[in-house]
GROMACS .gro file of C-alpha atoms in nm:
model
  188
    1UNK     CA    1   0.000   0.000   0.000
    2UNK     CA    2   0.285   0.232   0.052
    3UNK     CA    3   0.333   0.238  -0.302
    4UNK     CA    4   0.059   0.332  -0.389
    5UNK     CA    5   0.029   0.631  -0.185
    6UNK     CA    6   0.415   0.707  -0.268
    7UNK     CA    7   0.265   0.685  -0.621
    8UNK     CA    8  -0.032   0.990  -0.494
    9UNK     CA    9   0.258   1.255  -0.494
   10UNK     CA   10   0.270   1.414  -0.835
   11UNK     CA   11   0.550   1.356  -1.057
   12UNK     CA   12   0.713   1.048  -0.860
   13UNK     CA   13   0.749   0.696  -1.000
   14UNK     CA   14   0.777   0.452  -0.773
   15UNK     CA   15   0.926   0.113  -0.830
   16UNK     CA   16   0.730  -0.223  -0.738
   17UNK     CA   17   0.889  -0.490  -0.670
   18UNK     CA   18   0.552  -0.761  -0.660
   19UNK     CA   19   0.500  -1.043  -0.904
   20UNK     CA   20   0.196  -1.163  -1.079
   21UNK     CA   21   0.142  -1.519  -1.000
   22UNK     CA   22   0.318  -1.733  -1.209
   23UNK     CA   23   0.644  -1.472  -1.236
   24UNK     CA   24   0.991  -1.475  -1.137
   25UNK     CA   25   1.081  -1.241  -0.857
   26UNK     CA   26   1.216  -0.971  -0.894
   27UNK     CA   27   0.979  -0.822  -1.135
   28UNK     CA   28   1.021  -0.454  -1.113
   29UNK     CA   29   0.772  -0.202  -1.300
   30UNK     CA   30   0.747   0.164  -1.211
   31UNK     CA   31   0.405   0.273  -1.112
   32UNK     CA   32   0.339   0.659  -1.243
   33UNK     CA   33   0.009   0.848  -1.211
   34UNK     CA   34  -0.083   1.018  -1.511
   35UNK     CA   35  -0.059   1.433  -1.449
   36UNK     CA   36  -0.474   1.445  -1.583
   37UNK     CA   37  -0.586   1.199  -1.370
   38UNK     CA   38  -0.842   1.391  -1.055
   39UNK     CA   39  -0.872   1.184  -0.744
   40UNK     CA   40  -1.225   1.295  -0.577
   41UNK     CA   41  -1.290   1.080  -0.253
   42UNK     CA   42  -1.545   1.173   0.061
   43UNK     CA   43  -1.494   1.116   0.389
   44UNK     CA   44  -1.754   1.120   0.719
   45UNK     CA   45  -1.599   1.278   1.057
   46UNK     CA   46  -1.723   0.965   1.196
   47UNK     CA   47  -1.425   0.802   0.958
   48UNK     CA   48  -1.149   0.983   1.053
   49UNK     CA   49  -1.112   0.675   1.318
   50UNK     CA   50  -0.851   0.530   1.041
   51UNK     CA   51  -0.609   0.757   1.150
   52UNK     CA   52  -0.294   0.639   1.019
   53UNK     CA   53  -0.480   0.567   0.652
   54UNK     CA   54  -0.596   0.959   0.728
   55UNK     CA   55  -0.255   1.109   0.796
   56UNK     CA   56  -0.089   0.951   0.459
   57UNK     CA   57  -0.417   1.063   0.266
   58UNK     CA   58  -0.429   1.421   0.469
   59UNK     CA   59  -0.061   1.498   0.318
   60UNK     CA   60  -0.160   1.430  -0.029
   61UNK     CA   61  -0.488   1.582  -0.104
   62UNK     CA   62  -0.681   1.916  -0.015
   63UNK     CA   63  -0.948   1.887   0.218
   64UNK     CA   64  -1.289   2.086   0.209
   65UNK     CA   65  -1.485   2.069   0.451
   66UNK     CA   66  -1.877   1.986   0.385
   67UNK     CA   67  -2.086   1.974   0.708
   68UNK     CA   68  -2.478   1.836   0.711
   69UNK     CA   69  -2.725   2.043   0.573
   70UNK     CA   70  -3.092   2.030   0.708
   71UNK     CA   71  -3.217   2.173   0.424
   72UNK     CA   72  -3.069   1.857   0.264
   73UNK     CA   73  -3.299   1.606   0.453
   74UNK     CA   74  -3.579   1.818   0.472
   75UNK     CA   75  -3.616   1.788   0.090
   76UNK     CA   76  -3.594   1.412   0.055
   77UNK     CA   77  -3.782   1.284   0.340
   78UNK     CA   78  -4.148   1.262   0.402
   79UNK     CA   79  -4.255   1.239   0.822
   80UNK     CA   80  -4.547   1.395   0.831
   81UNK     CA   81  -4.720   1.067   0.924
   82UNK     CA   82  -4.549   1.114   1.229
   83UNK     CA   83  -4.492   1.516   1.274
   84UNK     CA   84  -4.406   1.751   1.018
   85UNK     CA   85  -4.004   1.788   1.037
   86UNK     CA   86  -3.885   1.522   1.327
   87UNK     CA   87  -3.624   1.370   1.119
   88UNK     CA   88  -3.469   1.728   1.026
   89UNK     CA   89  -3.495   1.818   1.364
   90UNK     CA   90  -3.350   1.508   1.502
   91UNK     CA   91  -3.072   1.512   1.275
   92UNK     CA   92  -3.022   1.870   1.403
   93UNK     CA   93  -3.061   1.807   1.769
   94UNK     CA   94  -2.782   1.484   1.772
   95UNK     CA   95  -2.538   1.723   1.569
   96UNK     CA   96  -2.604   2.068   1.809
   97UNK     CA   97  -2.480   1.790   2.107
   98UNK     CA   98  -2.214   1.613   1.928
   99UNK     CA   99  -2.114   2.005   1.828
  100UNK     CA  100  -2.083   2.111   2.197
  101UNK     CA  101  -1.940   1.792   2.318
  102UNK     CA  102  -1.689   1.764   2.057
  103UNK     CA  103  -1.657   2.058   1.868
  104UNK     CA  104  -1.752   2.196   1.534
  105UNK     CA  105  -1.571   1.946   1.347
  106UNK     CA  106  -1.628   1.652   1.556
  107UNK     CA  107  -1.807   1.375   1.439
  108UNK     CA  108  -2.129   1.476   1.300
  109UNK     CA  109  -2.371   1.212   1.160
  110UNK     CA  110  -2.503   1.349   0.794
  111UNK     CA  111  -2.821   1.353   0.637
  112UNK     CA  112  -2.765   1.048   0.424
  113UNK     CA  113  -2.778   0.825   0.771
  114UNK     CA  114  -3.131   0.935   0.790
  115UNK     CA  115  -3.268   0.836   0.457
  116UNK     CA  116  -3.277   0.419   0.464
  117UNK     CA  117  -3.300   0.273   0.104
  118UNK     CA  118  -3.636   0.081   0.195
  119UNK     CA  119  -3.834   0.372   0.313
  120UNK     CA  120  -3.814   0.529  -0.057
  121UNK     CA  121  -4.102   0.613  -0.200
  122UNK     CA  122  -4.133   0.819  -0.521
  123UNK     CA  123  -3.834   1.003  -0.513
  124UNK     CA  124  -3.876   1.071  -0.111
  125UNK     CA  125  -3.755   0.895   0.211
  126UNK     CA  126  -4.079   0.809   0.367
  127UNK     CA  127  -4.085   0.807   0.753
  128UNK     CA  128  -4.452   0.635   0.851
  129UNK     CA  129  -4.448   0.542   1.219
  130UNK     CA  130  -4.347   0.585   1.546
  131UNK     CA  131  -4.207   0.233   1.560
  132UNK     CA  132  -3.957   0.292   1.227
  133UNK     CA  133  -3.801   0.586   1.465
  134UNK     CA  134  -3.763   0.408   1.725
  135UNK     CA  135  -3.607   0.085   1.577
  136UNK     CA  136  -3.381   0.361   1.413
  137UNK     CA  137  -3.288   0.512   1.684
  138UNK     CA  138  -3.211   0.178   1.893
  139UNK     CA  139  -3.057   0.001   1.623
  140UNK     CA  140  -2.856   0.274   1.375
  141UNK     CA  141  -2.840   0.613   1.562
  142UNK     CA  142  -2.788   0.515   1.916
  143UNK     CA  143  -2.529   0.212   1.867
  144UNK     CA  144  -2.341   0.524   1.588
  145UNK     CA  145  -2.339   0.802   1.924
  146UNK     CA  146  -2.230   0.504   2.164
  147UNK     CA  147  -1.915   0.382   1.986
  148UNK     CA  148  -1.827   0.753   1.956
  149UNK     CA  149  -1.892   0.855   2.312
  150UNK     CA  150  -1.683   0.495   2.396
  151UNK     CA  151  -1.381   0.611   2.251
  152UNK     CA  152  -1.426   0.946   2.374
  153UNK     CA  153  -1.477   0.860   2.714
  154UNK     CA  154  -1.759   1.032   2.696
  155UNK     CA  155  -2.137   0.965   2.899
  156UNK     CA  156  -2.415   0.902   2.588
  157UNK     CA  157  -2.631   1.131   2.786
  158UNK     CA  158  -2.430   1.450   2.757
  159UNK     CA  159  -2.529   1.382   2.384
  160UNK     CA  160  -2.897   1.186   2.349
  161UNK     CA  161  -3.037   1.316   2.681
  162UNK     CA  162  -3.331   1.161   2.741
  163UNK     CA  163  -3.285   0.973   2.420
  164UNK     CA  164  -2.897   0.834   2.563
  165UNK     CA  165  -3.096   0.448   2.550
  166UNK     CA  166  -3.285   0.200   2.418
  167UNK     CA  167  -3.623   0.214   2.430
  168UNK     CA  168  -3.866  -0.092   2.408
  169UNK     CA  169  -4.202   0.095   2.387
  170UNK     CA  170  -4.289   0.322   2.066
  171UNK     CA  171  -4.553   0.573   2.258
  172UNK     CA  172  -4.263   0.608   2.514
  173UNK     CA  173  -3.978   0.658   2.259
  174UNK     CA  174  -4.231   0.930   2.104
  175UNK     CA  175  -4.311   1.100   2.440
  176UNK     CA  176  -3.902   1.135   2.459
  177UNK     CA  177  -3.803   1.262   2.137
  178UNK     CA  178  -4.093   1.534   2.146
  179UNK     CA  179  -3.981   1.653   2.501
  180UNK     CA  180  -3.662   1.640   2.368
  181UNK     CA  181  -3.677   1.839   2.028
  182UNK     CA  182  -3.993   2.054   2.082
  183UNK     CA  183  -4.021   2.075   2.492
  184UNK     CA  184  -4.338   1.854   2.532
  185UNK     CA  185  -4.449   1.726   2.795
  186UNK     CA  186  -4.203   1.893   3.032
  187UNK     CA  187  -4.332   2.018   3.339
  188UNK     CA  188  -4.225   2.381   3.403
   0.00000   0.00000   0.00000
């Protein structure tokens, strides 16, 4: 693999020294990237856990960053089965936490998480019932915050709340998120 990355600097030609099957060692061939070849890769924040892959890419390539955008989600999915806007505002709530716990550039879960290839429906992300959310939230989102509070060392509540476990009961897991994201049911 070091070659290969060697070969990632402009200009250089780097010698391997690997065999096809069936040849004698040592075969030597220089590997050169052509000068009009573009090399256009993404990245989540939540993948920057491959940190020694990250620092050999990080000196070779520009990074821009590209954050989650709301505005994103809000067009592709459909939730008004359940309430107008709870996956937007879900999406926002987890990455306003994981923001404050971790910083701007910590590791913010994008929209894409949020749009599960069997909910489509003509040309939307449908969102029907209080049970999908919750099975998404025990089974994708909360497992996602966990590992990265884990390594962290950080508690799951400082970023779910109310929301930091697994919930068994849809009505309960509803009563939850909506104190969480719009203040209902609170007692003040």
């Amino acid at each position: 693999m070091g070659e290969c990355f060697n070969a990632l600097d402009r200009g250089n030609k780097v010698e391997c020294l690997y065999s096809k099957e069936g040849e004698e060692l040592p075969v030597s061939k220089d590997l050169e990237l052509p000068s009009n070849l573009y090399i256009i890769g993404t990245m989540n924040t939540v993948d920057l856990s491959l940190t020694k892959i990250d620092a050999a890419l990080r000196r070779r390539f520009a990074f821009v960053p590209k954050y989650p955008e709301l505005a994103v989600l809000e067009s592709l999915t459909n939730d008004s089965s359940i309430r107008e806007g709870i996956i937007t505002q879900y999406m926002s709530y987890i990455n306003s936490q994981i923001a404050k716990v971790f910083g701007p550039d910590g590791p913010l879960i994008g929209h894409a998480i949020f749009l599960p290839s069997g909910f489509r429906e003509e040309g939307k992300y449908v969102w029907e019932t209080e049970q999908q959310l919750r099975l998404f939230h025990n089974y994708t989102i909360y497992p996602l915050v966990q590992a990265e509070c884990e390594s962290a060392n950080v508690n799951i509540v400082e970023i779910l709340g109310n929301l930091g476990k697994i919930y068994a009961d849809d009505h309960e897991f509803y009563a939850a998120i909506s104190s969480t994201l719009y203040g209902e049911g609170d007692e003040q």
